[in-house]
Every structure is written in structure tokens, then in C-alpha cells.
mmCIF file of C-alpha atoms and ligand atoms in Angstrom:
data_model
loop_
_atom_site.group_PDB
_atom_site.id
_atom_site.type_symbol
_atom_site.label_atom_id
_atom_site.label_comp_id
_atom_site.label_asym_id
_atom_site.label_seq_id
_atom_site.Cartn_x
_atom_site.Cartn_y
_atom_site.Cartn_z
ATOM 1 C CA MET L 23 23.236 -14.928 -0.630
ATOM 2 C CA LYS L 24 22.656 -14.743 3.031
ATOM 3 C CA ARG L 25 19.966 -12.336 2.322
ATOM 4 C CA ALA L 26 18.164 -14.585 0.018
ATOM 5 C CA ILE L 27 18.135 -17.582 2.268
ATOM 6 C CA LEU L 28 16.666 -15.611 5.157
ATOM 7 C CA ALA L 29 13.834 -14.173 2.877
ATOM 8 C CA SER L 30 12.816 -17.541 1.400
ATOM 9 C CA ALA L 31 12.810 -19.251 4.859
ATOM 10 C CA LEU L 32 10.523 -16.746 6.274
ATOM 11 C CA LEU L 33 8.176 -16.741 3.323
ATOM 12 C CA LEU L 34 7.208 -20.176 3.627
ATOM 13 C CA ALA L 35 3.549 -19.516 5.163
ATOM 14 C CA PRO L 36 3.299 -15.447 5.047
ATOM 15 C CA TRP L 37 -0.355 -15.547 5.418
ATOM 16 C CA ALA L 38 -0.355 -17.542 8.762
ATOM 17 C CA PHE L 39 0.633 -14.519 10.792
ATOM 18 C CA ALA L 40 -1.234 -11.261 11.480
ATOM 19 C CA GLN L 41 2.121 -9.681 12.186
ATOM 20 C CA GLN L 42 5.540 -11.019 11.279
ATOM 21 C CA GLU L 43 9.150 -10.318 11.290
ATOM 22 C CA VAL L 44 9.836 -10.315 7.569
ATOM 23 C CA VAL L 45 13.496 -9.958 8.137
ATOM 24 C CA PRO L 46 15.148 -9.005 11.455
ATOM 25 C CA GLY L 47 14.315 -5.291 12.285
ATOM 26 C CA VAL L 48 11.368 -5.203 9.777
ATOM 27 C CA ARG L 49 8.065 -6.253 11.091
ATOM 28 C CA LEU L 50 4.886 -6.142 8.920
ATOM 29 C CA ILE L 51 1.245 -5.703 10.477
ATOM 30 C CA ARG L 52 -0.956 -7.093 7.958
ATOM 31 C CA GLY L 53 -4.067 -4.875 6.779
ATOM 32 C CA THR L 54 -7.115 -6.880 6.635
ATOM 33 C CA PHE L 55 -9.492 -6.919 3.761
ATOM 34 C CA THR L 56 -12.765 -8.834 3.995
ATOM 35 C CA PRO L 57 -15.874 -8.528 2.157
ATOM 36 C CA GLY L 58 -18.265 -5.863 3.116
ATOM 37 C CA SER L 59 -15.751 -4.054 4.973
ATOM 38 C CA GLN L 60 -13.126 -1.050 3.786
ATOM 39 C CA PRO L 61 -9.573 -2.493 3.949
ATOM 40 C CA ASP L 62 -6.585 -1.326 5.755
ATOM 41 C CA GLY L 63 -3.193 -1.338 4.071
ATOM 42 C CA ASN L 64 -0.160 -3.153 5.491
ATOM 43 C CA SER L 65 2.005 -1.312 7.775
ATOM 44 C CA VAL L 66 5.738 -1.619 8.284
ATOM 45 C CA VAL L 67 7.622 -1.010 11.234
ATOM 46 C CA ILE L 68 11.341 -0.723 10.971
ATOM 47 C CA ASP L 69 14.125 -0.593 13.711
ATOM 48 C CA ALA L 70 16.049 2.670 12.905
ATOM 49 C CA PRO L 71 18.898 4.129 15.254
ATOM 50 C CA SER L 72 16.921 6.771 16.707
ATOM 51 C CA GLY L 73 13.458 4.964 16.911
ATOM 52 C CA LEU L 74 10.792 3.215 14.901
ATOM 53 C CA VAL L 75 9.995 4.120 11.338
ATOM 54 C CA VAL L 76 6.550 3.207 10.191
ATOM 55 C CA VAL L 77 5.474 2.747 6.616
ATOM 56 C CA ASP L 78 1.701 3.499 6.539
ATOM 57 C CA SER L 79 -0.640 3.880 9.502
ATOM 58 C CA GLY L 80 -3.953 1.949 8.372
ATOM 59 C CA ARG L 81 -7.507 3.290 8.175
ATOM 60 C CA HIS L 82 -9.327 1.751 11.127
ATOM 61 C CA ALA L 83 -8.541 2.349 14.756
ATOM 62 C CA SER L 84 -8.005 -1.294 15.378
ATOM 63 C CA HIS L 85 -5.110 -1.463 12.861
ATOM 64 C CA THR L 86 -3.251 1.901 14.111
ATOM 65 C CA GLN L 87 -3.654 0.228 17.901
ATOM 66 C CA LYS L 88 -1.442 -2.662 16.620
ATOM 67 C CA ILE L 89 1.405 -0.174 15.495
ATOM 68 C CA LEU L 90 1.057 1.471 18.774
ATOM 69 C CA ASP L 91 1.054 -1.623 20.626
ATOM 70 C CA LEU L 92 4.105 -2.916 18.994
ATOM 71 C CA ALA L 93 6.034 0.491 19.501
ATOM 72 C CA LYS L 94 5.118 0.426 23.306
ATOM 73 C CA SER L 95 6.165 -3.275 23.492
ATOM 74 C CA SER L 96 9.603 -2.402 21.969
ATOM 75 C CA GLY L 97 9.900 0.643 24.252
ATOM 76 C CA ARG L 98 11.322 2.489 21.477
ATOM 77 C CA PRO L 99 9.323 5.750 20.195
ATOM 78 C CA ILE L 100 7.981 6.216 16.488
ATOM 79 C CA VAL L 101 10.233 8.813 15.001
ATOM 80 C CA ALA L 102 8.975 8.704 11.276
ATOM 81 C CA VAL L 103 5.801 7.867 9.325
ATOM 82 C CA VAL L 104 6.053 7.429 5.824
ATOM 83 C CA ASN L 105 2.916 7.256 3.645
ATOM 84 C CA THR L 106 3.151 5.676 0.319
ATOM 85 C CA HIS L 107 0.176 7.400 -0.755
ATOM 86 C CA TRP L 108 -3.061 9.390 0.436
ATOM 87 C CA HIS L 109 -5.434 6.547 0.163
ATOM 88 C CA LEU L 110 -7.200 6.400 3.577
ATOM 89 C CA ASP L 111 -6.294 2.820 4.336
ATOM 90 C CA HIS L 112 -2.753 4.135 4.452
ATOM 91 C CA ILE L 113 -3.019 7.593 6.080
ATOM 92 C CA GLY L 114 -5.839 7.087 8.355
ATOM 93 C CA GLY L 115 -3.771 6.261 11.598
ATOM 94 C CA ASN L 116 -1.508 9.457 11.343
ATOM 95 C CA ALA L 117 -3.393 11.647 13.825
ATOM 96 C CA ALA L 118 -3.242 8.667 16.476
ATOM 97 C CA ILE L 119 0.341 8.245 15.791
ATOM 98 C CA ARG L 120 1.044 11.908 16.386
ATOM 99 C CA ALA L 121 -1.065 12.097 19.481
ATOM 100 C CA ALA L 122 1.033 9.170 21.077
ATOM 101 C CA TYR L 123 4.380 10.385 19.717
ATOM 102 C CA PRO L 124 4.057 14.354 19.135
ATOM 103 C CA ASP L 125 7.897 14.554 18.012
ATOM 104 C CA VAL L 126 7.057 12.162 14.929
ATOM 105 C CA ARG L 127 7.569 13.397 11.480
ATOM 106 C CA VAL L 128 5.359 12.253 8.783
ATOM 107 C CA TYR L 129 6.713 12.077 5.269
ATOM 108 C CA ALA L 130 4.677 11.903 1.932
ATOM 109 C CA SER L 131 4.050 13.484 -1.252
ATOM 110 C CA ASN L 132 2.093 16.516 -1.596
ATOM 111 C CA ALA L 133 -0.798 14.281 -3.319
ATOM 112 C CA LEU L 134 -3.521 14.390 -0.846
ATOM 113 C CA ASP L 135 -3.907 18.224 -1.063
ATOM 114 C CA ASP L 136 -5.603 17.649 -4.594
ATOM 115 C CA ALA L 137 -7.234 14.683 -3.504
ATOM 116 C CA LEU L 138 -9.043 16.559 -0.727
ATOM 117 C CA THR L 139 -10.538 18.934 -3.080
ATOM 118 C CA GLY L 140 -11.004 16.085 -5.769
ATOM 119 C CA PHE L 141 -11.470 12.363 -5.363
ATOM 120 C CA LEU L 142 -11.828 12.384 -1.702
ATOM 121 C CA ALA L 143 -14.529 15.229 -1.669
ATOM 122 C CA THR L 144 -16.631 13.328 -4.504
ATOM 123 C CA TYR L 145 -16.114 10.348 -2.163
ATOM 124 C CA ARG L 146 -17.474 12.046 0.778
ATOM 125 C CA LYS L 147 -20.397 13.384 -1.217
ATOM 126 C CA GLN L 148 -21.319 9.826 -2.046
ATOM 127 C CA LEU L 149 -20.959 8.604 1.554
ATOM 128 C CA ALA L 150 -23.223 11.534 2.911
ATOM 129 C CA GLU L 151 -25.997 10.565 0.554
ATOM 130 C CA GLN L 152 -25.993 6.830 1.694
ATOM 131 C CA PRO L 153 -28.452 5.685 4.656
ATOM 132 C CA PRO L 154 -26.306 6.469 7.776
ATOM 133 C CA SER L 155 -24.158 3.966 9.178
ATOM 134 C CA ALA L 156 -21.288 4.074 11.494
ATOM 135 C CA ALA L 157 -18.715 2.848 8.939
ATOM 136 C CA TYR L 158 -19.649 5.738 6.599
ATOM 137 C CA GLU L 159 -19.496 8.275 9.596
ATOM 138 C CA ALA L 160 -15.982 6.932 10.513
ATOM 139 C CA GLU L 161 -14.892 7.683 6.749
ATOM 140 C CA MET L 162 -16.441 11.158 6.674
ATOM 141 C CA LYS L 163 -14.958 12.159 9.912
ATOM 142 C CA LEU L 164 -11.348 10.825 8.519
ATOM 143 C CA ILE L 165 -11.716 13.026 5.428
ATOM 144 C CA ASP L 166 -12.912 15.972 7.445
ATOM 145 C CA SER L 167 -9.566 15.525 9.473
ATOM 146 C CA GLY L 168 -7.619 15.988 6.217
ATOM 147 C CA LYS L 169 -5.042 18.210 7.358
ATOM 148 C CA ALA L 170 -4.200 16.326 10.306
ATOM 149 C CA LEU L 171 -3.223 13.574 7.927
ATOM 150 C CA ALA L 172 -0.809 15.741 6.068
ATOM 151 C CA PRO L 173 2.772 15.295 5.996
ATOM 152 C CA ASP L 174 5.408 17.612 7.954
ATOM 153 C CA VAL L 175 7.957 16.754 5.224
ATOM 154 C CA VAL L 176 6.808 16.629 1.547
ATOM 155 C CA ILE L 177 8.811 14.164 -0.562
ATOM 156 C CA THR L 178 9.185 15.968 -4.059
ATOM 157 C CA LYS L 179 11.745 13.579 -5.769
ATOM 158 C CA SER L 180 13.239 10.026 -5.649
ATOM 159 C CA ALA L 181 16.421 10.323 -3.716
ATOM 160 C CA SER L 182 18.355 8.727 -0.682
ATOM 161 C CA GLN L 183 16.664 9.840 2.549
ATOM 162 C CA SER L 184 17.395 9.293 6.033
ATOM 163 C CA LEU L 185 14.699 8.292 8.432
ATOM 164 C CA GLY L 186 15.485 7.864 12.247
ATOM 165 C CA GLY L 187 19.085 7.625 11.304
ATOM 166 C CA LYS L 188 18.564 4.850 8.747
ATOM 167 C CA THR L 189 19.227 5.504 4.991
ATOM 168 C CA PHE L 190 16.365 4.316 2.446
ATOM 169 C CA ARG L 191 16.281 4.637 -1.314
ATOM 170 C CA VAL L 192 13.166 6.404 -1.680
ATOM 171 C CA GLY L 193 11.403 6.544 -4.957
ATOM 172 C CA LEU L 194 8.503 8.971 -5.965
ATOM 173 C CA GLU L 195 6.118 7.688 -8.851
ATOM 174 C CA ARG L 196 2.745 8.736 -10.505
ATOM 175 C CA SER L 197 0.894 5.374 -11.074
ATOM 176 C CA VAL L 198 -1.873 4.544 -8.503
ATOM 177 C CA THR L 199 -2.187 7.978 -7.425
ATOM 178 C CA GLN L 200 -0.272 11.272 -8.335
ATOM 179 C CA GLY L 201 2.161 10.744 -5.491
ATOM 180 C CA ASP L 202 3.385 6.997 -4.875
ATOM 181 C CA ILE L 203 6.214 6.479 -2.650
ATOM 182 C CA TRP L 204 8.456 3.357 -2.303
ATOM 183 C CA LEU L 205 10.991 2.725 -0.081
ATOM 184 C CA PHE L 206 14.029 0.264 -0.621
ATOM 185 C CA ASP L 207 16.374 -0.840 2.510
ATOM 186 C CA GLU L 208 19.358 -2.105 0.605
ATOM 187 C CA ALA L 209 21.091 -3.379 3.574
ATOM 188 C CA SER L 210 18.213 -6.080 4.486
ATOM 189 C CA GLY L 211 17.167 -6.299 0.660
ATOM 190 C CA VAL L 212 13.453 -5.238 1.673
ATOM 191 C CA LEU L 213 11.274 -3.206 -0.660
ATOM 192 C CA ILE L 214 8.308 -1.572 0.766
ATOM 193 C CA ALA L 215 6.019 -1.075 -2.421
ATOM 194 C CA GLY L 216 2.973 0.433 -0.993
ATOM 195 C CA ASP L 217 -0.182 -0.082 -3.331
ATOM 196 C CA LEU L 218 2.223 -0.370 -6.415
ATOM 197 C CA VAL L 219 1.805 -3.984 -5.808
ATOM 198 C CA THR L 220 -1.475 -5.298 -4.195
ATOM 199 C CA LEU L 221 -3.295 -8.540 -3.872
ATOM 200 C CA PRO L 222 -5.733 -9.907 -4.376
ATOM 201 C CA ALA L 223 -6.347 -7.062 -7.123
ATOM 202 C CA PRO L 224 -4.650 -4.075 -8.319
ATOM 203 C CA PHE L 225 -6.781 -1.105 -6.583
ATOM 204 C CA LEU L 226 -7.079 0.933 -10.198
ATOM 205 C CA ASP L 227 -9.507 3.433 -8.744
ATOM 206 C CA THR L 228 -7.158 6.467 -8.922
ATOM 207 C CA ALA L 229 -4.721 5.068 -11.208
ATOM 208 C CA CYS L 230 -3.020 5.231 -14.616
ATOM 209 C CA PRO L 231 -2.551 1.644 -15.841
ATOM 210 C CA ALA L 232 0.398 2.452 -18.361
ATOM 211 C CA GLN L 233 2.525 4.437 -15.979
ATOM 212 C CA TRP L 234 1.723 1.890 -13.295
ATOM 213 C CA SER L 235 3.126 -0.968 -15.595
ATOM 214 C CA ALA L 236 6.056 1.208 -16.305
ATOM 215 C CA THR L 237 6.683 1.554 -12.425
ATOM 216 C CA LEU L 238 6.478 -2.266 -11.895
ATOM 217 C CA ASP L 239 9.219 -2.357 -14.593
ATOM 218 C CA LYS L 240 11.411 0.036 -12.440
ATOM 219 C CA LEU L 241 10.634 -1.958 -9.294
ATOM 220 C CA ALA L 242 11.883 -5.191 -11.007
ATOM 221 C CA ALA L 243 15.179 -3.578 -11.696
ATOM 222 C CA LEU L 244 15.904 -3.070 -8.003
ATOM 223 C CA ASP L 245 18.052 -5.786 -6.332
ATOM 224 C CA PHE L 246 15.469 -6.827 -3.669
ATOM 225 C CA ASP L 247 14.972 -9.839 -1.957
ATOM 226 C CA VAL L 248 11.421 -9.687 -0.486
ATOM 227 C CA LEU L 249 8.958 -6.880 -1.522
ATOM 228 C CA ILE L 250 6.167 -6.156 0.718
ATOM 229 C CA PRO L 251 3.002 -4.865 -0.937
ATOM 230 C CA GLY L 252 0.512 -2.593 0.066
ATOM 231 C CA HIS L 253 -2.024 -5.457 0.671
ATOM 232 C CA GLY L 254 -1.027 -9.051 0.711
ATOM 233 C CA ALA L 255 1.646 -11.160 1.892
ATOM 234 C CA PRO L 256 5.259 -10.400 1.184
ATOM 235 C CA LEU L 257 6.700 -11.678 -2.145
ATOM 236 C CA THR L 258 9.930 -13.021 -3.257
ATOM 237 C CA LYS L 259 11.669 -11.576 -6.490
ATOM 238 C CA ARG L 260 10.278 -14.638 -8.347
ATOM 239 C CA GLN L 261 6.712 -14.180 -7.096
ATOM 240 C CA PHE L 262 6.952 -10.228 -8.006
ATOM 241 C CA ALA L 263 7.593 -11.509 -11.586
ATOM 242 C CA VAL L 264 4.555 -13.590 -11.475
ATOM 243 C CA TYR L 265 2.500 -10.584 -10.335
ATOM 244 C CA ARG L 266 3.949 -8.292 -13.010
ATOM 245 C CA ASN L 267 3.196 -10.737 -15.775
ATOM 246 C CA ALA L 268 -0.512 -11.042 -14.592
ATOM 247 C CA PHE L 269 -0.716 -7.195 -14.264
ATOM 248 C CA ASN L 270 0.648 -6.600 -17.987
ATOM 249 C CA ALA L 271 -1.627 -9.352 -19.367
ATOM 250 C CA LEU L 272 -4.506 -7.675 -17.621
ATOM 251 C CA LEU L 273 -4.026 -4.440 -19.497
ATOM 252 C CA HIS L 274 -4.256 -6.412 -22.846
ATOM 253 C CA CYS L 275 -6.521 -9.172 -22.251
ATOM 254 C CA ASP L 276 -9.631 -9.645 -24.290
ATOM 255 C CA ALA L 277 -12.966 -11.139 -23.205
ATOM 256 C CA LYS L 278 -13.827 -10.014 -19.621
ATOM 257 C CA GLU L 279 -14.336 -13.207 -18.278
ATOM 258 C CA ALA L 280 -11.088 -14.521 -19.718
ATOM 259 C CA CYS L 281 -9.177 -11.548 -18.071
ATOM 260 C CA ILE L 282 -10.801 -12.107 -14.612
ATOM 261 C CA SER L 283 -10.001 -16.004 -14.500
ATOM 262 C CA ALA L 284 -6.550 -15.470 -16.182
ATOM 263 C CA TRP L 285 -5.843 -12.923 -13.435
ATOM 264 C CA THR L 286 -7.341 -14.958 -10.571
ATOM 265 C CA LYS L 287 -5.464 -18.319 -11.795
ATOM 266 C CA SER L 288 -2.056 -16.173 -11.931
ATOM 267 C CA VAL L 289 -2.190 -14.600 -8.490
ATOM 268 C CA ALA L 290 -3.532 -17.772 -6.695
ATOM 269 C CA PRO L 291 -0.240 -18.908 -5.645
ATOM 270 C CA LEU L 292 0.464 -15.479 -4.246
ATOM 271 C CA THR L 293 -2.536 -14.974 -1.942
ATOM 272 C CA ASN L 294 -4.751 -16.961 0.380
ATOM 273 C CA ASP L 295 -7.747 -14.981 -0.569
ATOM 274 C CA ASP L 296 -10.955 -16.790 -1.688
ATOM 275 C CA ALA L 297 -10.955 -17.118 -5.443
ATOM 276 C CA LYS L 298 -14.497 -16.088 -5.608
ATOM 277 C CA PHE L 299 -13.619 -12.724 -3.623
ATOM 278 C CA THR L 300 -10.654 -12.103 -6.172
ATOM 279 C CA ALA L 301 -12.820 -12.714 -9.349
ATOM 280 C CA GLY L 302 -15.455 -10.416 -7.702
ATOM 281 C CA LEU L 303 -13.143 -7.505 -7.179
ATOM 282 C CA MET L 304 -11.583 -8.283 -10.665
ATOM 283 C CA GLY L 305 -14.955 -7.969 -12.428
ATOM 284 C CA TYR L 306 -15.091 -4.364 -11.163
ATOM 285 C CA TYR L 307 -11.771 -3.344 -12.242
ATOM 286 C CA VAL L 308 -11.826 -5.029 -15.634
ATOM 287 C CA ASP L 309 -14.861 -2.762 -16.295
ATOM 288 C CA LEU L 310 -13.216 0.123 -14.867
ATOM 289 C CA LEU L 311 -10.012 -0.320 -16.996
ATOM 290 C CA ARG L 312 -12.397 -0.559 -20.011
ATOM 291 C CA SER L 313 -14.042 2.675 -19.371
ATOM 292 C CA ASP L 314 -12.558 6.106 -20.004
ATOM 293 C CA ARG L 315 -12.608 7.222 -16.333
ATOM 294 C CA LEU L 316 -8.872 6.313 -16.015
ATOM 295 C CA ALA L 317 -7.610 8.355 -18.670
ATOM 296 C CA ALA L 318 -7.821 11.562 -16.443
ATOM 297 C CA ASN L 319 -5.253 10.032 -14.235
ATOM 298 C CA CYS L 320 -2.744 9.975 -16.807
ATOM 299 C CA HIS L 321 -0.541 13.029 -17.175
HETATM 300 ZN ZN1 LIG V 571 -4.509 0.469 0.033
#
């Protein structure tokens, strides 16, 4: 009961803060996502007995710097980084954190290996064909540094895992990518979902939609009070149910415009993003869902 009261009190205006203490000892650095720019994923910084555990390191240097600044001001070292998946907006800051804290251990699935020769190699080729820009150069540099972004410890199965002397339930799924990790801190009731939950839209680019839906069922069965998504503000369990219903409706909806407007209307209470921005993203993703391009992600 105490957990639930705390969580709902802190969730009154979640998007009002660039950085917020979700519950004591768990701080969220919100990733930004603005039209015309690639996003940063959310980062979570957790107090553990032997130091700080960071979940996801951002894409842009400015985001990662916020993590480093928070660690510096707390006077505690970053002892572990967990990457929920290999998308660049979640692993891009690994090298900078390693440079600042050489003893840090990075935990992730091994899905980056295939991504470097598959999706990311194709993406890099597309970037190289565009007129030069600082943003594209930075993306290509990040991809070229691939091995510096890779884990020290490969997570191969769902299990309890001690990080910085604190025990988490760690799940390994294949939904958004071929290796998606979630972390559940049972003591605080906080579930860190990575891009298994994203607002204002589900980022389907490398996903298997049916497997994603099954994973959302698994998350719903966990006894959490607060879910921190990969993008967007923290959700209560009730808000997550709204998200899950909207996701499943999206997989089975009919006319494109109706699909877009049903999604946008459903998630409006969960996000502060502009409805036009959300609808624009969903136009792209509804087309993607109806293409055969995602079938290759289902194994
Ligand atoms: Zn992301």
C-alpha cells in the first residue's frame, strides 16, 4: 500500500520535470524527442549499495552528460550500466561513461552483434548517401564505435541479477529487437521497461508486433507500481493498461486514419506530446505494420 501511495503522488505531473525522483533512490533523466531530431531514450539512475546503476546511456553527448553530472553531484561512482536494447538512443553514451568510470561493467544482450552487420550497417549506408550534416556524421561515428558500445557481461536469460550489490529481476525478451531487457526492482515497485513501452508511439522499426504484444502481457503480470518506459513519462499500472489496450487495438485495427486517431486519442492522457506529432509518427508506423517488412523480425 505504501508503495502505491508514493508512486501516485509522484506521478501527478510527470512531464513537468527533465529529471525526477520517481521513488526514493530511483531517478529518471528524461530523453528528449523533438520533431526533426533523433531521440534520446530515458535513462534511469538507481542507488545501489556499491554505487550507481544506470539503465540506458542516451544517444547525444548532452544527454549522457546529464547522467555524468548527476553521478558527480551524488559523489558516488557509476558501477553498472544496463542497456535495455541496442538502439543508438540507449547505448550511445556507453563509451563516455566508460571513460569517466573505467571500472564500470556494461550489461546487455548480445543482439548488438547482429545489428552491427544488419540494421545498423544498412542505416549507416543510408546516412552516407545523404548530403553531409553534423547530425549524420555523429550517427555514423557512433555506429563505427560499435565495439566500444558492447557489453562486458552478456545477459543470456531471464533471472535475478545483482547489480552494484542490489538484486533485480531481469527479463530477456525478443520483441522490439532480438534482445530486450527489462528490470524490476521489487523492493520499490519500479519496473524499467526500455522500449517495450514507448510514448508517444511504439517504435516498431526492428520489432515483431505479435511477440511484442505477448511481452506486454508478461509485464502486466508483474506486481509493479510504476513503469518507466523507454520514452515518455512514468506510468501507473492503470495507465499501462491503457497503453497495452491501445497497442493491441493498433495491431487489429482497420482503416489507416481510424487506426491513427484511435491510438492518438487513447494515449493522449499519457503524454504531453503534440497530437499532430503523435499522429505523424503513427502514420509511418501503421504503414510499416501493414508492410511485410516486420515479418523478418519474428523468430
Ligand atoms: Zn528508444
